[in-house]
Amino acid sequence: MTLDKRINWTPAAIASLNLKGKHIAVIGGTGGIGRALSRLLASRGASVVVVGQTFRDAGHDNIEFIQADLSLMHEARRVAAQLPAATLDAVIFTTGIFAAPQRQETAEGIERDLAVSYLNRFVMLNDILPLLGTQRPQPAMKSRVFIVGYPGTGQIGTSDDLNAEKSYKAMPAHMNTVAGNEMLVLDTAKRFSHVNVFGLNPGLIKSGIRDNFFGKGSLKSRLMESLIGLLTQSADTYARRIVPMLAARELEEYSGAMFNSKGKAMLPSPGMSDAHIAKFMAASAALLARKGLQIVRP
């Protein structure tokens, strides 16, 4: 990962950060990084809507909940319609798993990691972007979209067998979701000038994202997560690095920028050409169409 020296910003101290009046959606906000972000945002006064399967913060001030299974694309579309997109100041996408050793398929016939870690974001962004932030009263900044993935790592993906139906290996399948999310950032930045979009690479953080690969609750999974927890930053620490980005005016002119685990700007992966991104986006829409979900790209 190569740092982008054009971009410098100074994070505000969390204790002085006032987000009262801000409306923020956290997709995947019920666990791991998403939950850490949603709780911190709410503690600073933001009104937060979290989307996920199991709500763990009932009764917490400033947090509302939309239940959804985001492995299903019709659920992603329902959530997009339910979100108050026009009045949102920010949307943060954190949903993700790791591809299983053997190919798994959702009820809609989509490889599970692709569905959970990338395609639901593709669907929701497509549906909410035209309206995002357009009805906020006298906004000081553009609405912001944050896509949590692993940008800047050199993964550019391949769209020839996006659903891994011809052949399947866990690592290449997951790297397609990594590439897809980075392309969502670059594609959105190019096509929508009324919002700012940023890619976030948190690095390794203790969470449940690897359960799908090692086996939920397995000894291997517990050992791996314990080791990661000892050697890397926690979800709460990462949230404290990232939340100030929502209010950083220095970033207003840098839509499409990527940031590493310490909040430092970095360059996109080499090879992310406009033609390559367009082909991958078209393949994503075509796959969804084959599964019964029509995508009209605005």
PDB file of C-alpha atoms in Angstrom:
ATOM      1  CA  MET A   1       0.000   0.000   0.000  1.00  0.00           C
ATOM      2  CA  THR A   2       1.381   3.362  -1.115  1.00  0.00           C
ATOM      3  CA  LEU A   3       0.531   6.527   0.795  1.00  0.00           C
ATOM      4  CA  ASP A   4      -1.165   9.362  -1.080  1.00  0.00           C
ATOM      5  CA  LYS A   5       0.894  12.386  -0.042  1.00  0.00           C
ATOM      6  CA  ARG A   6      -1.549  14.854  -1.618  1.00  0.00           C
ATOM      7  CA  ILE A   7      -4.057  14.306   1.178  1.00  0.00           C
ATOM      8  CA  ASN A   8      -3.478  15.462   4.725  1.00  0.00           C
ATOM      9  CA  TRP A   9      -6.095  15.859   7.403  1.00  0.00           C
ATOM     10  CA  THR A  10      -6.088  16.393  11.139  1.00  0.00           C
ATOM     11  CA  PRO A  11      -8.578  14.269  13.122  1.00  0.00           C
ATOM     12  CA  ALA A  12     -10.625  16.163  15.667  1.00  0.00           C
ATOM     13  CA  ALA A  13     -10.368  14.946  19.251  1.00  0.00           C
ATOM     14  CA  ILE A  14     -13.232  12.554  19.958  1.00  0.00           C
ATOM     15  CA  ALA A  15     -14.081  14.378  23.198  1.00  0.00           C
ATOM     16  CA  SER A  16     -14.668  17.616  21.271  1.00  0.00           C
ATOM     17  CA  LEU A  17     -16.523  16.066  18.336  1.00  0.00           C
ATOM     18  CA  ASN A  18     -20.161  17.203  18.269  1.00  0.00           C
ATOM     19  CA  LEU A  19     -22.299  15.215  15.831  1.00  0.00           C
ATOM     20  CA  LYS A  20     -25.665  16.326  17.155  1.00  0.00           C
ATOM     21  CA  GLY A  21     -28.077  16.767  14.267  1.00  0.00           C
ATOM     22  CA  LYS A  22     -26.178  14.363  12.001  1.00  0.00           C
ATOM     23  CA  HIS A  23     -28.072  11.386  10.575  1.00  0.00           C
ATOM     24  CA  ILE A  24     -25.941   8.338   9.806  1.00  0.00           C
ATOM     25  CA  ALA A  25     -26.663   4.801   8.609  1.00  0.00           C
ATOM     26  CA  VAL A  26     -24.291   1.958   9.482  1.00  0.00           C
ATOM     27  CA  ILE A  27     -24.866  -1.082   7.288  1.00  0.00           C
ATOM     28  CA  GLY A  28     -23.664  -4.035   9.322  1.00  0.00           C
ATOM     29  CA  GLY A  29     -23.769  -2.002  12.511  1.00  0.00           C
ATOM     30  CA  THR A  30     -24.666  -4.793  14.917  1.00  0.00           C
ATOM     31  CA  GLY A  31     -21.233  -6.347  15.432  1.00  0.00           C
ATOM     32  CA  GLY A  32     -17.485  -5.845  15.046  1.00  0.00           C
ATOM     33  CA  ILE A  33     -16.347  -2.603  13.418  1.00  0.00           C
ATOM     34  CA  GLY A  34     -19.891  -1.568  12.574  1.00  0.00           C
ATOM     35  CA  ARG A  35     -21.092  -1.797  16.138  1.00  0.00           C
ATOM     36  CA  ALA A  36     -18.053   0.067  17.451  1.00  0.00           C
ATOM     37  CA  LEU A  37     -18.719   2.837  14.939  1.00  0.00           C
ATOM     38  CA  SER A  38     -22.444   3.066  15.620  1.00  0.00           C
ATOM     39  CA  ARG A  39     -21.999   3.247  19.390  1.00  0.00           C
ATOM     40  CA  LEU A  40     -19.295   5.899  19.154  1.00  0.00           C
ATOM     41  CA  LEU A  41     -21.297   7.952  16.666  1.00  0.00           C
ATOM     42  CA  ALA A  42     -24.361   7.817  18.915  1.00  0.00           C
ATOM     43  CA  SER A  43     -22.276   8.804  21.949  1.00  0.00           C
ATOM     44  CA  ARG A  44     -21.211  11.971  20.109  1.00  0.00           C
ATOM     45  CA  GLY A  45     -24.825  12.933  19.450  1.00  0.00           C
ATOM     46  CA  ALA A  46     -25.499  11.498  15.980  1.00  0.00           C
ATOM     47  CA  SER A  47     -28.808   9.821  15.178  1.00  0.00           C
ATOM     48  CA  VAL A  48     -27.790   6.379  13.931  1.00  0.00           C
ATOM     49  CA  VAL A  49     -29.683   3.727  11.996  1.00  0.00           C
ATOM     50  CA  VAL A  50     -28.002   0.326  12.095  1.00  0.00           C
ATOM     51  CA  VAL A  51     -28.791  -2.532   9.734  1.00  0.00           C
ATOM     52  CA  GLY A  52     -28.078  -6.154  10.590  1.00  0.00           C
ATOM     53  CA  GLN A  53     -29.517  -9.424  11.803  1.00  0.00           C
ATOM     54  CA  THR A  54     -29.195  -9.261  15.606  1.00  0.00           C
ATOM     55  CA  PHE A  55     -29.567  -5.975  17.481  1.00  0.00           C
ATOM     56  CA  ARG A  56     -27.375  -5.783  20.590  1.00  0.00           C
ATOM     57  CA  ASP A  57     -27.941  -2.168  21.600  1.00  0.00           C
ATOM     58  CA  ALA A  58     -31.644  -1.981  22.384  1.00  0.00           C
ATOM     59  CA  GLY A  59     -32.324   0.970  24.651  1.00  0.00           C
ATOM     60  CA  HIS A  60     -29.138   2.773  23.609  1.00  0.00           C
ATOM     61  CA  ASP A  61     -29.823   6.451  23.026  1.00  0.00           C
ATOM     62  CA  ASN A  62     -29.783   7.628  19.400  1.00  0.00           C
ATOM     63  CA  ILE A  63     -29.652   4.164  17.773  1.00  0.00           C
ATOM     64  CA  GLU A  64     -32.484   2.701  15.688  1.00  0.00           C
ATOM     65  CA  PHE A  65     -32.487  -0.737  14.079  1.00  0.00           C
ATOM     66  CA  ILE A  66     -33.512  -2.223  10.743  1.00  0.00           C
ATOM     67  CA  GLN A  67     -33.360  -6.008  10.705  1.00  0.00           C
ATOM     68  CA  ALA A  68     -32.221  -7.587   7.469  1.00  0.00           C
ATOM     69  CA  ASP A  69     -30.403 -10.599   6.046  1.00  0.00           C
ATOM     70  CA  LEU A  70     -27.963  -8.896   3.715  1.00  0.00           C
ATOM     71  CA  SER A  71     -26.941 -12.130   2.049  1.00  0.00           C
ATOM     72  CA  LEU A  72     -30.197 -11.676   0.101  1.00  0.00           C
ATOM     73  CA  MET A  73     -30.380  -9.051  -2.594  1.00  0.00           C
ATOM     74  CA  HIS A  74     -34.128  -8.501  -2.273  1.00  0.00           C
ATOM     75  CA  GLU A  75     -33.455  -7.655   1.385  1.00  0.00           C
ATOM     76  CA  ALA A  76     -30.748  -5.196   0.348  1.00  0.00           C
ATOM     77  CA  ARG A  77     -33.245  -3.502  -1.957  1.00  0.00           C
ATOM     78  CA  ARG A  78     -35.851  -3.386   0.826  1.00  0.00           C
ATOM     79  CA  VAL A  79     -33.335  -1.758   3.182  1.00  0.00           C
ATOM     80  CA  ALA A  80     -32.378   0.794   0.530  1.00  0.00           C
ATOM     81  CA  ALA A  81     -36.038   1.759   0.177  1.00  0.00           C
ATOM     82  CA  GLN A  82     -36.474   1.949   3.959  1.00  0.00           C
ATOM     83  CA  LEU A  83     -33.431   4.129   4.649  1.00  0.00           C
ATOM     84  CA  PRO A  84     -34.108   7.888   4.789  1.00  0.00           C
ATOM     85  CA  ALA A  85     -31.490   8.452   2.093  1.00  0.00           C
ATOM     86  CA  ALA A  86     -32.450  12.033   1.289  1.00  0.00           C
ATOM     87  CA  THR A  87     -31.728  13.231   4.842  1.00  0.00           C
ATOM     88  CA  LEU A  88     -28.628  11.146   5.594  1.00  0.00           C
ATOM     89  CA  ASP A  89     -25.311  12.850   6.233  1.00  0.00           C
ATOM     90  CA  ALA A  90     -23.329   9.620   5.927  1.00  0.00           C
ATOM     91  CA  VAL A  91     -23.649   5.935   5.113  1.00  0.00           C
ATOM     92  CA  ILE A  92     -21.035   3.440   6.309  1.00  0.00           C
ATOM     93  CA  PHE A  93     -20.871  -0.056   4.820  1.00  0.00           C
ATOM     94  CA  THR A  94     -19.181  -2.611   7.089  1.00  0.00           C
ATOM     95  CA  THR A  95     -20.901  -5.911   6.257  1.00  0.00           C
ATOM     96  CA  GLY A  96     -18.541  -8.714   5.371  1.00  0.00           C
ATOM     97  CA  ILE A  97     -17.469 -12.313   5.820  1.00  0.00           C
ATOM     98  CA  PHE A  98     -14.684 -14.459   4.410  1.00  0.00           C
ATOM     99  CA  ALA A  99     -15.267 -17.055   1.711  1.00  0.00           C
ATOM    100  CA  ALA A 100     -15.764 -20.590   3.033  1.00  0.00           C
ATOM    101  CA  PRO A 101     -13.376 -23.449   2.130  1.00  0.00           C
ATOM    102  CA  GLN A 102     -16.196 -24.986   0.068  1.00  0.00           C
ATOM    103  CA  ARG A 103     -18.463 -22.845  -2.087  1.00  0.00           C
ATOM    104  CA  GLN A 104     -21.630 -21.699  -0.319  1.00  0.00           C
ATOM    105  CA  GLU A 105     -24.665 -20.353  -2.119  1.00  0.00           C
ATOM    106  CA  THR A 106     -27.477 -18.149  -0.881  1.00  0.00           C
ATOM    107  CA  ALA A 107     -31.164 -18.898  -1.438  1.00  0.00           C
ATOM    108  CA  GLU A 108     -30.942 -16.589  -4.465  1.00  0.00           C
ATOM    109  CA  GLY A 109     -28.160 -18.624  -6.044  1.00  0.00           C
ATOM    110  CA  ILE A 110     -25.286 -16.207  -5.349  1.00  0.00           C
ATOM    111  CA  GLU A 111     -21.933 -17.221  -3.873  1.00  0.00           C
ATOM    112  CA  ARG A 112     -22.323 -16.255  -0.219  1.00  0.00           C
ATOM    113  CA  ASP A 113     -19.178 -14.171   0.306  1.00  0.00           C
ATOM    114  CA  LEU A 114     -19.869 -12.218  -2.880  1.00  0.00           C
ATOM    115  CA  ALA A 115     -23.418 -11.522  -1.691  1.00  0.00           C
ATOM    116  CA  VAL A 116     -22.559 -10.498   1.880  1.00  0.00           C
ATOM    117  CA  SER A 117     -19.292  -8.654   1.320  1.00  0.00           C
ATOM    118  CA  TYR A 118     -19.942  -6.863  -1.980  1.00  0.00           C
ATOM    119  CA  LEU A 119     -23.182  -7.294  -3.930  1.00  0.00           C
ATOM    120  CA  ASN A 120     -25.559  -6.003  -1.247  1.00  0.00           C
ATOM    121  CA  ARG A 121     -23.490  -2.798  -1.196  1.00  0.00           C
ATOM    122  CA  PHE A 122     -23.705  -2.588  -4.982  1.00  0.00           C
ATOM    123  CA  VAL A 123     -27.504  -2.883  -4.806  1.00  0.00           C
ATOM    124  CA  MET A 124     -28.006  -0.422  -1.948  1.00  0.00           C
ATOM    125  CA  LEU A 125     -25.645   2.201  -3.348  1.00  0.00           C
ATOM    126  CA  ASN A 126     -27.283   1.980  -6.756  1.00  0.00           C
ATOM    127  CA  ASP A 127     -30.683   2.617  -5.190  1.00  0.00           C
ATOM    128  CA  ILE A 128     -29.839   5.345  -2.641  1.00  0.00           C
ATOM    129  CA  LEU A 129     -27.154   7.428  -4.363  1.00  0.00           C
ATOM    130  CA  PRO A 130     -29.396   9.608  -6.557  1.00  0.00           C
ATOM    131  CA  LEU A 131     -31.238  10.881  -3.465  1.00  0.00           C
ATOM    132  CA  LEU A 132     -28.498  10.701  -0.848  1.00  0.00           C
ATOM    133  CA  GLY A 133     -28.366  13.871   1.233  1.00  0.00           C
ATOM    134  CA  THR A 134     -30.493  15.895  -1.170  1.00  0.00           C
ATOM    135  CA  GLN A 135     -33.060  17.038   1.414  1.00  0.00           C
ATOM    136  CA  ARG A 136     -30.783  18.078   4.270  1.00  0.00           C
ATOM    137  CA  PRO A 137     -31.403  21.622   5.472  1.00  0.00           C
ATOM    138  CA  GLN A 138     -28.453  23.899   4.610  1.00  0.00           C
ATOM    139  CA  PRO A 139     -25.720  21.237   4.662  1.00  0.00           C
ATOM    140  CA  ALA A 140     -22.191  22.437   5.343  1.00  0.00           C
ATOM    141  CA  MET A 141     -20.653  19.492   3.482  1.00  0.00           C
ATOM    142  CA  LYS A 142     -21.656  16.850   0.972  1.00  0.00           C
ATOM    143  CA  SER A 143     -23.043  13.579   2.309  1.00  0.00           C
ATOM    144  CA  ARG A 144     -20.342  10.962   2.718  1.00  0.00           C
ATOM    145  CA  VAL A 145     -20.208   7.271   1.912  1.00  0.00           C
ATOM    146  CA  PHE A 146     -17.607   5.061   3.587  1.00  0.00           C
ATOM    147  CA  ILE A 147     -16.972   1.583   2.202  1.00  0.00           C
ATOM    148  CA  VAL A 148     -15.025  -0.642   4.576  1.00  0.00           C
ATOM    149  CA  GLY A 149     -12.992  -3.272   2.747  1.00  0.00           C
ATOM    150  CA  TYR A 150      -9.322  -3.734   1.905  1.00  0.00           C
ATOM    151  CA  PRO A 151      -8.553  -1.167  -0.796  1.00  0.00           C
ATOM    152  CA  GLY A 152      -5.058  -0.370  -1.943  1.00  0.00           C
ATOM    153  CA  THR A 153      -3.847  -3.965  -1.677  1.00  0.00           C
ATOM    154  CA  GLY A 154      -3.355  -4.537  -5.401  1.00  0.00           C
ATOM    155  CA  GLN A 155      -6.409  -6.739  -5.924  1.00  0.00           C
ATOM    156  CA  ILE A 156      -8.232  -5.831  -9.143  1.00  0.00           C
ATOM    157  CA  GLY A 157     -10.548  -8.842  -9.453  1.00  0.00           C
ATOM    158  CA  THR A 158     -11.899 -10.721 -12.434  1.00  0.00           C
ATOM    159  CA  SER A 159     -15.444 -10.559 -13.757  1.00  0.00           C
ATOM    160  CA  ASP A 160     -15.337 -13.590 -16.054  1.00  0.00           C
ATOM    161  CA  ASP A 161     -16.766 -15.974 -13.433  1.00  0.00           C
ATOM    162  CA  LEU A 162     -17.998 -13.502 -10.841  1.00  0.00           C
ATOM    163  CA  ASN A 163     -20.332 -15.993  -9.137  1.00  0.00           C
ATOM    164  CA  ALA A 164     -17.629 -18.699  -9.015  1.00  0.00           C
ATOM    165  CA  GLU A 165     -19.868 -21.191 -10.820  1.00  0.00           C
ATOM    166  CA  LYS A 166     -17.206 -22.633 -13.134  1.00  0.00           C
ATOM    167  CA  SER A 167     -14.511 -23.026 -10.463  1.00  0.00           C
ATOM    168  CA  TYR A 168     -14.137 -22.053  -6.831  1.00  0.00           C
ATOM    169  CA  LYS A 169     -11.279 -21.343  -4.475  1.00  0.00           C
ATOM    170  CA  ALA A 170     -11.843 -19.410  -1.268  1.00  0.00           C
ATOM    171  CA  MET A 171      -9.045 -16.861  -1.587  1.00  0.00           C
ATOM    172  CA  PRO A 172      -9.673 -15.785  -5.211  1.00  0.00           C
ATOM    173  CA  ALA A 173     -13.404 -15.607  -4.454  1.00  0.00           C
ATOM    174  CA  HIS A 174     -12.822 -13.317  -1.503  1.00  0.00           C
ATOM    175  CA  MET A 175     -10.321 -11.172  -3.398  1.00  0.00           C
ATOM    176  CA  ASN A 176     -13.052 -10.489  -5.953  1.00  0.00           C
ATOM    177  CA  THR A 177     -15.103  -8.890  -3.167  1.00  0.00           C
ATOM    178  CA  VAL A 178     -12.062  -6.862  -2.081  1.00  0.00           C
ATOM    179  CA  ALA A 179     -11.603  -5.579  -5.621  1.00  0.00           C
ATOM    180  CA  GLY A 180     -15.327  -5.001  -6.066  1.00  0.00           C
ATOM    181  CA  ASN A 181     -15.525  -2.760  -3.028  1.00  0.00           C
ATOM    182  CA  GLU A 182     -12.561  -0.672  -4.148  1.00  0.00           C
ATOM    183  CA  MET A 183     -14.196  -0.310  -7.551  1.00  0.00           C
ATOM    184  CA  LEU A 184     -17.442   0.827  -5.899  1.00  0.00           C
ATOM    185  CA  VAL A 185     -15.508   3.700  -4.338  1.00  0.00           C
ATOM    186  CA  LEU A 186     -13.878   4.763  -7.602  1.00  0.00           C
ATOM    187  CA  ASP A 187     -17.029   4.290  -9.682  1.00  0.00           C
ATOM    188  CA  THR A 188     -19.202   6.260  -7.254  1.00  0.00           C
ATOM    189  CA  ALA A 189     -16.691   9.097  -7.035  1.00  0.00           C
ATOM    190  CA  LYS A 190     -16.652   9.394 -10.808  1.00  0.00           C
ATOM    191  CA  ARG A 191     -20.416   9.275 -11.372  1.00  0.00           C
ATOM    192  CA  PHE A 192     -21.888  11.174  -8.419  1.00  0.00           C
ATOM    193  CA  SER A 193     -20.574  14.664  -7.776  1.00  0.00           C
ATOM    194  CA  HIS A 194     -23.117  15.505  -5.057  1.00  0.00           C
ATOM    195  CA  VAL A 195     -21.610  13.021  -2.561  1.00  0.00           C
ATOM    196  CA  ASN A 196     -18.130  12.160  -1.327  1.00  0.00           C
ATOM    197  CA  VAL A 197     -17.147   8.506  -1.115  1.00  0.00           C
ATOM    198  CA  PHE A 198     -14.131   6.996   0.618  1.00  0.00           C
ATOM    199  CA  GLY A 199     -12.621   3.524   0.907  1.00  0.00           C
ATOM    200  CA  LEU A 200     -11.449   2.289   4.303  1.00  0.00           C
ATOM    201  CA  ASN A 201      -8.915  -0.476   4.949  1.00  0.00           C
ATOM    202  CA  PRO A 202      -9.001  -1.403   8.662  1.00  0.00           C
ATOM    203  CA  GLY A 203      -6.388  -4.145   8.347  1.00  0.00           C
ATOM    204  CA  LEU A 204      -6.765  -7.104  10.680  1.00  0.00           C
ATOM    205  CA  ILE A 205      -9.190  -6.511  13.550  1.00  0.00           C
ATOM    206  CA  LYS A 206     -10.670  -9.042  15.940  1.00  0.00           C
ATOM    207  CA  SER A 207     -14.213  -9.738  14.767  1.00  0.00           C
ATOM    208  CA  GLY A 208     -16.391 -12.548  13.472  1.00  0.00           C
ATOM    209  CA  ILE A 209     -15.540 -11.986   9.812  1.00  0.00           C
ATOM    210  CA  ARG A 210     -13.373 -15.118   9.554  1.00  0.00           C
ATOM    211  CA  ASP A 211     -15.906 -17.478  11.176  1.00  0.00           C
ATOM    212  CA  ASN A 212     -17.169 -18.481   7.761  1.00  0.00           C
ATOM    213  CA  PHE A 213     -13.705 -19.705   6.802  1.00  0.00           C
ATOM    214  CA  PHE A 214     -12.505 -21.316  10.051  1.00  0.00           C
ATOM    215  CA  GLY A 215     -15.902 -22.415  11.396  1.00  0.00           C
ATOM    216  CA  LYS A 216     -17.971 -20.394  13.841  1.00  0.00           C
ATOM    217  CA  GLY A 217     -16.981 -21.165  17.425  1.00  0.00           C
ATOM    218  CA  SER A 218     -14.261 -23.600  16.343  1.00  0.00           C
ATOM    219  CA  LEU A 219     -10.971 -23.858  18.205  1.00  0.00           C
ATOM    220  CA  LYS A 220      -9.116 -22.636  15.121  1.00  0.00           C
ATOM    221  CA  SER A 221     -11.365 -19.588  14.884  1.00  0.00           C
ATOM    222  CA  ARG A 222     -11.024 -18.756  18.577  1.00  0.00           C
ATOM    223  CA  LEU A 223      -7.246 -19.076  18.466  1.00  0.00           C
ATOM    224  CA  MET A 224      -6.950 -16.942  15.341  1.00  0.00           C
ATOM    225  CA  GLU A 225      -9.171 -14.169  16.694  1.00  0.00           C
ATOM    226  CA  SER A 226      -7.358 -14.211  20.040  1.00  0.00           C
ATOM    227  CA  LEU A 227      -4.024 -13.816  18.261  1.00  0.00           C
ATOM    228  CA  ILE A 228      -5.366 -10.993  16.094  1.00  0.00           C
ATOM    229  CA  GLY A 229      -6.768  -9.321  19.205  1.00  0.00           C
ATOM    230  CA  LEU A 230      -3.357  -9.415  20.876  1.00  0.00           C
ATOM    231  CA  LEU A 231      -1.392  -8.082  17.908  1.00  0.00           C
ATOM    232  CA  THR A 232      -3.675  -5.531  16.276  1.00  0.00           C
ATOM    233  CA  GLN A 233      -5.915  -2.605  17.172  1.00  0.00           C
ATOM    234  CA  SER A 234      -9.417  -3.235  18.483  1.00  0.00           C
ATOM    235  CA  ALA A 235     -12.623  -2.294  16.691  1.00  0.00           C
ATOM    236  CA  ASP A 236     -13.136   0.480  19.259  1.00  0.00           C
ATOM    237  CA  THR A 237      -9.670   1.926  18.617  1.00  0.00           C
ATOM    238  CA  TYR A 238     -10.249   1.851  14.872  1.00  0.00           C
ATOM    239  CA  ALA A 239     -13.625   3.561  15.292  1.00  0.00           C
ATOM    240  CA  ARG A 240     -11.952   6.408  17.168  1.00  0.00           C
ATOM    241  CA  ARG A 241      -9.566   6.874  14.239  1.00  0.00           C
ATOM    242  CA  ILE A 242     -12.313   6.883  11.620  1.00  0.00           C
ATOM    243  CA  VAL A 243     -15.279   8.738  13.146  1.00  0.00           C
ATOM    244  CA  PRO A 244     -13.519  12.156  12.862  1.00  0.00           C
ATOM    245  CA  MET A 245     -13.541  11.654   9.066  1.00  0.00           C
ATOM    246  CA  LEU A 246     -17.255  12.407   9.085  1.00  0.00           C
ATOM    247  CA  ALA A 247     -16.558  15.994  10.091  1.00  0.00           C
ATOM    248  CA  ALA A 248     -13.175  16.609   8.434  1.00  0.00           C
ATOM    249  CA  ARG A 249     -13.560  19.505   6.013  1.00  0.00           C
ATOM    250  CA  GLU A 250     -10.102  18.830   4.565  1.00  0.00           C
ATOM    251  CA  LEU A 251     -11.501  15.735   2.827  1.00  0.00           C
ATOM    252  CA  GLU A 252     -14.266  17.587   0.989  1.00  0.00           C
ATOM    253  CA  GLU A 253     -12.289  17.769  -2.265  1.00  0.00           C
ATOM    254  CA  TYR A 254     -11.003  14.192  -2.239  1.00  0.00           C
ATOM    255  CA  SER A 255     -13.904  11.943  -3.153  1.00  0.00           C
ATOM    256  CA  GLY A 256     -12.586   8.524  -4.141  1.00  0.00           C
ATOM    257  CA  ALA A 257      -9.716   8.585  -1.635  1.00  0.00           C
ATOM    258  CA  MET A 258      -8.677   5.449   0.270  1.00  0.00           C
ATOM    259  CA  PHE A 259      -7.440   5.309   3.865  1.00  0.00           C
ATOM    260  CA  ASN A 260      -5.398   2.706   5.745  1.00  0.00           C
ATOM    261  CA  SER A 261      -5.880   1.355   9.262  1.00  0.00           C
ATOM    262  CA  LYS A 262      -4.347   4.492  10.789  1.00  0.00           C
ATOM    263  CA  GLY A 263      -6.478   6.873   8.769  1.00  0.00           C
ATOM    264  CA  LYS A 264      -3.653   7.778   6.378  1.00  0.00           C
ATOM    265  CA  ALA A 265      -4.584   8.368   2.730  1.00  0.00           C
ATOM    266  CA  MET A 266      -3.269   5.827   0.248  1.00  0.00           C
ATOM    267  CA  LEU A 267      -3.336   5.343  -3.498  1.00  0.00           C
ATOM    268  CA  PRO A 268      -5.797   3.001  -5.236  1.00  0.00           C
ATOM    269  CA  SER A 269      -4.614  -0.383  -6.435  1.00  0.00           C
ATOM    270  CA  PRO A 270      -2.719  -0.250  -9.740  1.00  0.00           C
ATOM    271  CA  GLY A 271      -4.774  -1.525 -12.663  1.00  0.00           C
ATOM    272  CA  MET A 272      -8.088   0.049 -11.648  1.00  0.00           C
ATOM    273  CA  SER A 273      -8.715   1.534 -15.081  1.00  0.00           C
ATOM    274  CA  ASP A 274     -12.082   2.998 -16.106  1.00  0.00           C
ATOM    275  CA  ALA A 275     -12.562   0.166 -18.613  1.00  0.00           C
ATOM    276  CA  HIS A 276     -11.810  -2.523 -16.032  1.00  0.00           C
ATOM    277  CA  ILE A 277     -14.190  -0.971 -13.499  1.00  0.00           C
ATOM    278  CA  ALA A 278     -16.957  -0.603 -16.087  1.00  0.00           C
ATOM    279  CA  LYS A 279     -16.639  -4.274 -17.055  1.00  0.00           C
ATOM    280  CA  PHE A 280     -16.806  -5.406 -13.417  1.00  0.00           C
ATOM    281  CA  MET A 281     -19.825  -3.198 -12.677  1.00  0.00           C
ATOM    282  CA  ALA A 282     -21.605  -4.490 -15.793  1.00  0.00           C
ATOM    283  CA  ALA A 283     -20.903  -8.097 -14.776  1.00  0.00           C
ATOM    284  CA  SER A 284     -22.303  -7.374 -11.298  1.00  0.00           C
ATOM    285  CA  ALA A 285     -25.526  -5.961 -12.754  1.00  0.00           C
ATOM    286  CA  ALA A 286     -25.801  -8.863 -15.204  1.00  0.00           C
ATOM    287  CA  LEU A 287     -25.421 -11.435 -12.413  1.00  0.00           C
ATOM    288  CA  LEU A 288     -28.159  -9.737 -10.399  1.00  0.00           C
ATOM    289  CA  ALA A 289     -30.418  -9.651 -13.466  1.00  0.00           C
ATOM    290  CA  ARG A 290     -29.946 -13.399 -13.940  1.00  0.00           C
ATOM    291  CA  LYS A 291     -31.052 -13.847 -10.331  1.00  0.00           C
ATOM    292  CA  GLY A 292     -34.179 -11.745 -10.833  1.00  0.00           C
ATOM    293  CA  LEU A 293     -33.047  -8.321  -9.590  1.00  0.00           C
ATOM    294  CA  GLN A 294     -32.972  -5.638 -12.242  1.00  0.00           C
ATOM    295  CA  ILE A 295     -30.382  -2.890 -11.819  1.00  0.00           C
ATOM    296  CA  VAL A 296     -30.813   0.419 -13.607  1.00  0.00           C
ATOM    297  CA  ARG A 297     -27.544   2.261 -13.301  1.00  0.00           C
ATOM    298  CA  PRO A 298     -28.280   5.973 -12.733  1.00  0.00           C
TER     299      PRO A 298
END
